[in-house]
Amino acid sequence: MKLAVVGGGSTYTPELIDGFARLRDTLPITELVLVDPAAERLELVGGLARRIFAKQGHPGKIVTTSDLDAGVEGADAVLLQLRVGGQAARNQDETWPLECGCVGQETTGAGGLAKALRTVPVVLDIAERVRRANPDAWIIDFTNPVGIVTRALLQAGHKAVGLCNVAIGFQRRFAKLLDVAPSEVHLDHVGLNHLTWETGVRIGGPDGENALPRLLAEHGDALADDLHLPRPVLDRLGVVPSYYLRYFYAHDEVVRELGTKPSRAAEVAAMEKELLEMYGDPALDEKPSLLGKRGGAFYSEAAVDLAASLLGDGGSPYQVVNTYNNGTLPFLPDDAVIEVQAAVGRDGAVPLPVAPVDPLYAGLIANVTAYEDLALEAALRGGRDRVFKALLAHPLVGQYAYAEGLTDRLIAHNREHFAWA
């Protein structure tokens, strides 16, 4: 089995390598290719990756290359984890929206739109080259904004599934609080990527006992602290929102906070510099503890589970993924990309039935889906008016004066990435 990781020079990659090594019985990789244009980073990451495999006795071969076409040739699956523009572009996404009084964040709001506009054309080019090299290969997208990028891939006819680590993070957290194995926790997870709610936490499978009321009653304070939301909010909702919902539920508070400290991108850039220095140490043969602060917790387990199910019979029968709606949420178009539990196998992901969604959540899901429609149109066709309309539709923007100012800033900070600008 051959897998390729596009963006393999990322400091995330050792987390992925560690999962591949530990879970080799679930996903028996014979060759892993790390693809990245940043040759110096790739050499450091690739060296550590080989040492991790060697220490854990993994027999697979790890290859590094900056040649995308050679890297994906013959791959059974290709994982996408790239960042167009790097941390410098992310830092801009997280700062210039604040000038207009709006959240600066890399996956939602104006910053998330900027990232989508930079990313979608690049990912579609990569996917087309993958299809030419091996039309049967699966594409697993971990590149943000996952929902928009996955929809672009699916609309272009690619064999693609989107993946996010939010759900598996909740699964592991809930399992620890309930003192059960993670495999025993099945989430009633509903929404869009980075716009989801846990409406049930079932023990043993989709039809198991719902432990969510007990979790909220016994561990509500801890969960509220994790989400940086007041405990009474969780009690009134009766669900657990993803931490990205804080950008919606406490927008102005978050904007004030972001204006008083360095951007997350600046923090990550400093962390990445330190990590790369560690990766260059020939004695290091395991992922360093600092990597846990980089983000992407449990990404490797989720990626292994998904790839194993798509390529064979080794993965879990149900997984939270991003895929076409196809009637699952009746208030959305069939071709909207939603994030829900799905049955995953060699033929792809089929969403499980979802209970009727409370209007409190359905309204926001529908609103952000409309924004994603417009965002994808802007990413595919370009143009200032399309950017403006997408921003105006986003519930974190929503006022024409904000949308005008954000449009000007978005284009000014990303002109080098837009052929149409």
Short mmCIF file of C-alpha atoms in Angstrom, two decimals:
data_model
loop_
_atom_site.label_atom_id
_atom_site.label_comp_id
_atom_site.label_asym_id
_atom_site.label_seq_id
_atom_site.Cartn_x
_atom_site.Cartn_y
_atom_site.Cartn_z
CA MET A 1 0.00 0.00 0.00
CA LYS A 2 1.40 3.38 -1.03
CA LEU A 3 0.31 6.66 0.53
CA ALA A 4 1.43 10.16 -0.35
CA VAL A 5 1.23 13.21 1.92
CA VAL A 6 1.15 16.52 0.07
CA GLY A 7 2.48 19.09 2.50
CA GLY A 8 4.72 16.41 3.98
CA GLY A 9 7.21 19.03 5.14
CA SER A 10 4.71 20.34 7.68
CA THR A 11 5.70 20.28 11.33
CA TYR A 12 2.42 18.34 11.78
CA THR A 13 3.83 15.39 9.88
CA PRO A 14 5.62 13.58 12.75
CA GLU A 15 2.23 13.31 14.48
CA LEU A 16 0.95 11.55 11.36
CA ILE A 17 4.06 9.36 11.12
CA ASP A 18 3.71 8.32 14.75
CA GLY A 19 0.15 7.18 14.07
CA PHE A 20 1.16 5.27 10.96
CA ALA A 21 3.88 3.51 12.97
CA ARG A 22 1.70 2.63 15.97
CA LEU A 23 -1.30 1.56 13.92
CA ARG A 24 0.53 -0.34 11.19
CA ASP A 25 -1.71 -3.39 11.61
CA THR A 26 -4.73 -1.23 10.82
CA LEU A 27 -3.08 0.47 7.84
CA PRO A 28 -0.22 -1.67 6.45
CA ILE A 29 1.75 0.93 4.50
CA THR A 30 4.63 -0.34 2.39
CA GLU A 31 5.65 3.04 0.99
CA LEU A 32 4.99 6.54 2.31
CA VAL A 33 5.92 9.54 0.18
CA LEU A 34 6.24 12.99 1.73
CA VAL A 35 5.79 15.67 -0.93
CA ASP A 36 6.68 19.30 -0.31
CA PRO A 37 8.29 22.14 -2.30
CA ALA A 38 10.24 23.29 0.78
CA ALA A 39 13.24 21.01 0.38
CA GLU A 40 15.03 22.05 3.58
CA ARG A 41 12.01 21.46 5.80
CA LEU A 42 11.25 18.24 3.98
CA GLU A 43 14.73 16.90 4.69
CA LEU A 44 14.37 17.59 8.42
CA VAL A 45 10.87 16.13 8.67
CA GLY A 46 11.74 13.16 6.47
CA GLY A 47 14.76 12.31 8.58
CA LEU A 48 12.72 12.26 11.78
CA ALA A 49 9.97 10.27 10.04
CA ARG A 50 12.43 7.54 9.09
CA ARG A 51 13.81 7.41 12.63
CA ILE A 52 10.29 7.09 14.09
CA PHE A 53 9.52 4.21 11.72
CA ALA A 54 12.82 2.54 12.56
CA LYS A 55 12.38 2.88 16.33
CA GLN A 56 8.89 1.40 16.20
CA GLY A 57 9.89 -1.37 13.83
CA HIS A 58 7.77 -0.30 10.89
CA PRO A 59 8.99 -2.04 7.72
CA GLY A 60 7.62 0.61 5.34
CA LYS A 61 9.83 2.82 3.18
CA ILE A 62 9.65 6.61 3.53
CA VAL A 63 10.49 8.68 0.46
CA THR A 64 10.75 12.48 0.27
CA THR A 65 10.37 14.49 -2.92
CA SER A 66 9.51 17.94 -4.22
CA ASP A 67 8.17 16.40 -7.44
CA LEU A 68 4.41 16.15 -6.98
CA ASP A 69 3.77 14.01 -10.04
CA ALA A 70 6.43 11.47 -9.06
CA GLY A 71 5.26 11.48 -5.46
CA VAL A 72 1.63 10.62 -6.19
CA GLU A 73 2.36 8.12 -8.96
CA GLY A 74 0.81 4.79 -7.98
CA ALA A 75 -0.51 6.08 -4.64
CA ASP A 76 -3.59 4.37 -3.25
CA ALA A 77 -4.47 7.47 -1.25
CA VAL A 78 -3.20 11.04 -1.12
CA LEU A 79 -3.49 13.14 2.04
CA LEU A 80 -3.61 16.91 1.58
CA GLN A 81 -2.33 19.05 4.48
CA LEU A 82 -0.94 22.11 2.71
CA ARG A 83 -0.98 25.78 3.63
CA VAL A 84 -0.78 28.15 0.68
CA GLY A 85 1.25 31.18 1.75
CA GLY A 86 2.52 29.52 4.92
CA GLN A 87 2.31 31.01 8.39
CA ALA A 88 2.93 34.49 6.97
CA ALA A 89 -0.38 34.38 5.10
CA ARG A 90 -2.08 32.94 8.15
CA ASN A 91 -0.77 35.81 10.25
CA GLN A 92 -2.39 38.24 7.83
CA ASP A 93 -5.68 36.31 7.89
CA GLU A 94 -5.70 36.64 11.66
CA THR A 95 -4.87 40.35 11.84
CA TRP A 96 -6.34 42.52 9.09
CA PRO A 97 -9.98 41.53 9.82
CA LEU A 98 -9.52 43.01 13.29
CA GLU A 99 -9.02 46.41 11.65
CA CYS A 100 -12.71 46.24 10.69
CA GLY A 101 -13.88 44.98 14.07
CA CYS A 102 -14.31 41.40 12.85
CA VAL A 103 -12.81 38.12 14.04
CA GLY A 104 -9.41 37.33 12.58
CA GLN A 105 -9.28 33.55 12.19
CA GLU A 106 -7.77 31.26 9.59
CA THR A 107 -10.79 29.06 8.83
CA THR A 108 -13.88 31.19 9.35
CA GLY A 109 -14.95 34.77 8.71
CA ALA A 110 -12.91 36.99 6.41
CA GLY A 111 -9.63 35.24 7.16
CA GLY A 112 -11.18 31.89 6.36
CA LEU A 113 -12.43 33.25 3.03
CA ALA A 114 -8.94 34.50 2.17
CA LYS A 115 -7.54 31.05 2.88
CA ALA A 116 -10.22 29.41 0.74
CA LEU A 117 -9.50 31.74 -2.18
CA ARG A 118 -5.78 30.96 -2.01
CA THR A 119 -6.25 27.25 -1.47
CA VAL A 120 -9.02 25.96 -3.73
CA PRO A 121 -7.25 26.55 -7.09
CA VAL A 122 -4.04 24.96 -5.80
CA VAL A 123 -5.82 21.91 -4.40
CA LEU A 124 -7.81 21.41 -7.61
CA ASP A 125 -4.60 21.47 -9.62
CA ILE A 126 -3.04 18.89 -7.29
CA ALA A 127 -6.14 16.71 -7.46
CA GLU A 128 -6.19 16.78 -11.24
CA ARG A 129 -2.57 15.65 -11.31
CA VAL A 130 -3.42 12.87 -8.86
CA ARG A 131 -6.28 11.78 -11.12
CA ARG A 132 -3.99 11.69 -14.14
CA ALA A 133 -1.42 9.62 -12.23
CA ASN A 134 -3.93 7.25 -10.64
CA PRO A 135 -7.66 7.80 -11.17
CA ASP A 136 -8.54 5.23 -8.49
CA ALA A 137 -6.67 7.02 -5.70
CA TRP A 138 -8.63 8.45 -2.78
CA ILE A 139 -7.96 12.03 -1.73
CA ILE A 140 -8.23 12.71 2.00
CA ASP A 141 -8.41 16.43 2.63
CA PHE A 142 -7.18 17.84 5.92
CA THR A 143 -6.51 21.25 4.34
CA ASN A 144 -8.62 24.08 5.75
CA PRO A 145 -11.23 25.29 5.24
CA VAL A 146 -12.05 21.59 4.92
CA GLY A 147 -15.73 21.99 4.02
CA ILE A 148 -15.15 24.38 1.12
CA VAL A 149 -12.07 22.53 -0.15
CA THR A 150 -13.84 19.15 -0.02
CA ARG A 151 -16.82 20.56 -1.86
CA ALA A 152 -14.54 21.91 -4.58
CA LEU A 153 -12.96 18.47 -4.93
CA LEU A 154 -16.28 16.62 -5.05
CA GLN A 155 -17.82 19.05 -7.55
CA ALA A 156 -14.83 18.46 -9.82
CA GLY A 157 -15.53 14.73 -9.70
CA HIS A 158 -12.64 13.63 -7.47
CA LYS A 159 -12.78 10.69 -5.07
CA ALA A 160 -12.47 12.81 -1.95
CA VAL A 161 -13.42 12.81 1.71
CA GLY A 162 -12.77 15.68 4.11
CA LEU A 163 -11.32 15.11 7.57
CA CYS A 164 -11.14 17.25 10.72
CA ASN A 165 -9.78 16.38 14.16
CA VAL A 166 -12.50 18.20 16.17
CA ALA A 167 -14.76 15.15 16.45
CA ILE A 168 -12.04 12.70 17.46
CA GLY A 169 -10.85 15.24 20.03
CA PHE A 170 -14.32 15.29 21.57
CA GLN A 171 -14.54 11.52 21.41
CA ARG A 172 -11.28 11.13 23.35
CA ARG A 173 -12.25 13.83 25.86
CA PHE A 174 -15.68 12.32 26.51
CA ALA A 175 -14.25 8.80 26.79
CA LYS A 176 -11.84 9.95 29.46
CA LEU A 177 -14.58 11.71 31.42
CA LEU A 178 -16.87 8.67 31.16
CA ASP A 179 -14.07 6.21 31.86
CA VAL A 180 -14.75 4.11 28.76
CA ALA A 181 -12.67 3.18 25.72
CA PRO A 182 -12.77 5.78 22.91
CA SER A 183 -14.11 3.13 20.54
CA GLU A 184 -17.19 2.89 22.79
CA VAL A 185 -18.10 6.57 22.25
CA HIS A 186 -20.30 7.37 19.24
CA LEU A 187 -21.01 11.05 18.67
CA ASP A 188 -24.24 12.53 17.34
CA HIS A 189 -22.13 15.12 15.56
CA VAL A 190 -23.93 17.50 13.20
CA GLY A 191 -23.18 20.61 11.18
CA LEU A 192 -20.52 21.91 8.84
CA ASN A 193 -16.77 21.81 9.23
CA HIS A 194 -15.83 24.04 12.19
CA LEU A 195 -19.54 24.67 12.80
CA THR A 196 -20.73 21.59 14.66
CA TRP A 197 -22.58 20.50 17.76
CA GLU A 198 -22.49 17.25 19.74
CA THR A 199 -26.19 16.61 20.24
CA GLY A 200 -25.68 13.15 21.70
CA VAL A 201 -22.86 11.07 23.14
CA ARG A 202 -23.82 7.42 22.79
CA ILE A 203 -22.11 4.50 24.45
CA GLY A 204 -21.59 1.42 22.32
CA GLY A 205 -22.80 2.67 18.95
CA PRO A 206 -25.41 4.76 17.12
CA ASP A 207 -28.28 3.24 19.14
CA GLY A 208 -26.53 3.24 22.51
CA GLU A 209 -27.36 5.05 25.72
CA ASN A 210 -27.09 8.84 25.42
CA ALA A 211 -24.58 9.93 28.05
CA LEU A 212 -24.64 13.62 27.08
CA PRO A 213 -27.00 14.74 29.89
CA ARG A 214 -24.74 12.99 32.40
CA LEU A 215 -21.64 14.57 30.89
CA LEU A 216 -23.13 18.05 31.14
CA ALA A 217 -24.39 17.52 34.67
CA GLU A 218 -21.19 16.01 36.06
CA HIS A 219 -18.51 17.66 33.93
CA GLY A 220 -20.14 20.83 32.62
CA ASP A 221 -17.63 23.15 34.29
CA ALA A 222 -14.66 21.34 32.74
CA LEU A 223 -16.27 21.30 29.30
CA ALA A 224 -17.16 24.99 29.54
CA ASP A 225 -13.56 25.79 30.46
CA ASP A 226 -12.33 23.80 27.44
CA LEU A 227 -14.63 25.78 25.15
CA HIS A 228 -14.06 29.17 26.85
CA LEU A 229 -17.82 29.55 27.19
CA PRO A 230 -19.88 30.16 30.36
CA ARG A 231 -21.28 27.01 31.95
CA PRO A 232 -24.87 28.36 31.81
CA VAL A 233 -24.60 28.55 28.01
CA LEU A 234 -23.96 24.81 27.81
CA ASP A 235 -26.76 24.10 30.27
CA ARG A 236 -29.26 26.16 28.27
CA LEU A 237 -28.22 24.66 24.94
CA GLY A 238 -28.11 21.09 26.23
CA VAL A 239 -25.44 20.26 23.63
CA VAL A 240 -21.68 20.67 23.31
CA PRO A 241 -20.71 23.10 20.55
CA SER A 242 -17.30 22.92 18.92
CA TYR A 243 -14.88 25.54 20.18
CA TYR A 244 -15.21 27.35 16.83
CA LEU A 245 -18.75 28.31 17.84
CA ARG A 246 -17.25 30.78 20.29
CA TYR A 247 -16.47 33.01 17.30
CA PHE A 248 -20.23 33.21 16.74
CA TYR A 249 -21.57 33.07 20.31
CA ALA A 250 -19.03 35.55 21.75
CA HIS A 251 -17.83 37.45 18.67
CA ASP A 252 -17.20 40.86 20.20
CA GLU A 253 -15.52 39.37 23.25
CA VAL A 254 -13.18 37.35 21.02
CA VAL A 255 -12.34 40.39 18.90
CA ARG A 256 -11.34 42.32 22.03
CA GLU A 257 -9.18 39.41 23.20
CA LEU A 258 -7.47 39.00 19.85
CA GLY A 259 -6.56 42.68 19.83
CA THR A 260 -4.56 42.34 23.04
CA LYS A 261 -2.16 39.51 22.16
CA PRO A 262 0.01 38.15 19.35
CA SER A 263 -1.76 36.18 16.66
CA ARG A 264 -1.94 32.41 16.87
CA ALA A 265 0.07 32.35 13.64
CA ALA A 266 2.92 34.21 15.36
CA GLU A 267 2.86 31.71 18.21
CA VAL A 268 2.86 28.78 15.78
CA ALA A 269 5.68 30.25 13.70
CA ALA A 270 7.88 30.47 16.79
CA MET A 271 6.89 26.93 17.75
CA GLU A 272 7.65 25.65 14.25
CA LYS A 273 11.14 27.16 14.35
CA GLU A 274 11.84 25.31 17.59
CA LEU A 275 10.32 22.08 16.28
CA LEU A 276 12.41 22.13 13.12
CA GLU A 277 15.54 22.58 15.21
CA MET A 278 14.48 19.51 17.21
CA TYR A 279 13.74 17.53 14.05
CA GLY A 280 17.31 18.15 12.90
CA ASP A 281 18.72 16.31 15.92
CA PRO A 282 19.77 12.86 14.64
CA ALA A 283 19.19 11.42 18.13
CA LEU A 284 15.48 12.33 18.11
CA ASP A 285 13.42 9.30 17.13
CA GLU A 286 9.96 10.14 18.48
CA LYS A 287 7.55 13.03 18.18
CA PRO A 288 8.51 15.71 20.75
CA SER A 289 6.05 16.77 23.44
CA LEU A 290 6.09 20.33 22.04
CA LEU A 291 4.24 19.04 18.98
CA GLY A 292 1.18 18.57 21.19
CA LYS A 293 0.92 22.37 21.49
CA ARG A 294 1.08 22.81 17.71
CA GLY A 295 -2.51 21.63 17.21
CA GLY A 296 -4.00 18.73 15.29
CA ALA A 297 -4.40 16.41 18.27
CA PHE A 298 -5.40 12.86 17.27
CA TYR A 299 -5.11 13.78 13.59
CA SER A 300 -3.03 10.66 12.97
CA GLU A 301 -5.59 8.30 14.48
CA ALA A 302 -8.39 9.87 12.46
CA ALA A 303 -6.35 9.75 9.26
CA VAL A 304 -5.36 6.11 9.75
CA ASP A 305 -8.96 5.13 10.52
CA LEU A 306 -10.30 6.88 7.43
CA ALA A 307 -7.62 5.61 5.06
CA ALA A 308 -7.99 2.06 6.40
CA SER A 309 -11.74 2.11 5.74
CA LEU A 310 -11.42 3.61 2.26
CA LEU A 311 -8.68 1.19 1.21
CA GLY A 312 -9.68 -1.98 3.05
CA ASP A 313 -11.52 -3.33 6.03
CA GLY A 314 -9.32 -2.12 8.87
CA GLY A 315 -11.08 1.07 9.93
CA SER A 316 -14.04 1.81 12.17
CA PRO A 317 -17.46 1.28 10.56
CA TYR A 318 -18.60 4.80 11.48
CA GLN A 319 -16.50 7.95 11.32
CA VAL A 320 -17.12 11.71 11.35
CA VAL A 321 -16.18 13.04 7.92
CA ASN A 322 -16.99 15.80 5.46
CA THR A 323 -18.99 14.62 2.47
CA TYR A 324 -22.02 15.45 0.32
CA ASN A 325 -25.27 16.06 2.19
CA ASN A 326 -27.46 14.04 -0.21
CA GLY A 327 -30.65 14.67 1.78
CA THR A 328 -29.19 14.02 5.23
CA LEU A 329 -30.04 17.55 6.37
CA PRO A 330 -33.24 18.28 4.43
CA PHE A 331 -32.89 22.05 4.80
CA LEU A 332 -29.64 22.04 2.76
CA PRO A 333 -28.98 21.29 -0.91
CA ASP A 334 -27.84 17.77 -1.73
CA ASP A 335 -24.43 19.05 -2.89
CA ALA A 336 -23.68 20.92 0.33
CA VAL A 337 -20.79 19.35 2.22
CA ILE A 338 -21.69 18.51 5.79
CA GLU A 339 -19.73 17.08 8.74
CA VAL A 340 -21.55 14.14 10.29
CA GLN A 341 -21.16 10.50 11.24
CA ALA A 342 -20.94 8.33 8.15
CA ALA A 343 -20.54 4.71 7.20
CA VAL A 344 -17.16 4.60 5.46
CA GLY A 345 -15.94 1.87 3.12
CA ARG A 346 -14.25 1.24 -0.19
CA ASP A 347 -17.03 3.10 -2.02
CA GLY A 348 -16.67 6.22 0.13
CA ALA A 349 -18.69 7.83 2.90
CA VAL A 350 -22.47 7.60 3.31
CA PRO A 351 -23.92 9.85 6.06
CA LEU A 352 -25.94 8.16 8.76
CA PRO A 353 -29.47 9.46 9.39
CA VAL A 354 -29.54 12.58 11.55
CA ALA A 355 -32.37 13.49 13.91
CA PRO A 356 -34.23 16.73 13.08
CA VAL A 357 -31.92 19.65 13.81
CA ASP A 358 -33.11 22.35 16.21
CA PRO A 359 -33.78 25.65 14.36
CA LEU A 360 -31.23 27.32 16.64
CA TYR A 361 -28.53 25.31 14.86
CA ALA A 362 -30.21 24.69 11.50
CA GLY A 363 -30.50 28.42 10.84
CA LEU A 364 -26.81 29.03 11.35
CA ILE A 365 -25.88 25.93 9.34
CA ALA A 366 -28.03 27.14 6.43
CA ASN A 367 -26.56 30.65 6.65
CA VAL A 368 -22.96 29.44 6.58
CA THR A 369 -23.76 26.98 3.78
CA ALA A 370 -24.98 29.92 1.69
CA TYR A 371 -21.73 31.73 2.46
CA GLU A 372 -19.75 28.63 1.42
CA ASP A 373 -21.64 28.56 -1.90
CA LEU A 374 -20.54 32.12 -2.57
CA ALA A 375 -17.02 31.53 -1.26
CA LEU A 376 -16.50 28.61 -3.62
CA GLU A 377 -17.82 30.65 -6.52
CA ALA A 378 -15.32 33.39 -5.66
CA ALA A 379 -12.50 30.87 -5.36
CA LEU A 380 -13.29 29.32 -8.74
CA ARG A 381 -14.09 32.46 -10.74
CA GLY A 382 -12.50 35.34 -8.85
CA GLY A 383 -13.64 38.96 -8.92
CA ARG A 384 -14.10 41.66 -6.32
CA ASP A 385 -17.92 41.48 -6.43
CA ARG A 386 -17.89 37.76 -5.67
CA VAL A 387 -15.55 38.31 -2.73
CA PHE A 388 -17.80 41.10 -1.42
CA LYS A 389 -20.95 38.97 -1.70
CA ALA A 390 -19.36 36.07 0.15
CA LEU A 391 -18.27 38.38 2.97
CA LEU A 392 -21.66 40.07 3.15
CA ALA A 393 -23.32 36.65 3.46
CA HIS A 394 -21.08 35.50 6.30
CA PRO A 395 -22.81 35.84 9.70
CA LEU A 396 -19.53 37.07 11.24
CA VAL A 397 -19.54 40.02 8.81
CA GLY A 398 -23.06 40.72 7.58
CA GLN A 399 -22.88 44.54 7.18
CA TYR A 400 -22.06 46.15 3.85
CA ALA A 401 -19.58 48.64 5.31
CA TYR A 402 -17.66 45.81 6.98
CA ALA A 403 -17.82 43.75 3.80
CA GLU A 404 -16.46 46.63 1.69
CA GLY A 405 -13.53 47.27 4.01
CA LEU A 406 -12.73 43.58 4.37
CA THR A 407 -12.89 43.03 0.60
CA ASP A 408 -10.31 45.75 0.00
CA ARG A 409 -8.02 44.35 2.68
CA LEU A 410 -8.42 40.73 1.59
CA ILE A 411 -7.44 41.52 -1.99
CA ALA A 412 -4.59 43.82 -0.99
CA HIS A 413 -3.04 41.20 1.29
CA ASN A 414 -3.46 38.33 -1.19
CA ARG A 415 -2.93 39.89 -4.61
CA GLU A 416 0.10 37.69 -5.34
CA HIS A 417 -2.10 34.59 -4.99
CA PHE A 418 -4.96 35.73 -7.22
CA ALA A 419 -4.45 35.61 -10.99
CA TRP A 420 -7.59 37.72 -11.44
CA ALA A 421 -6.34 40.51 -9.16
#
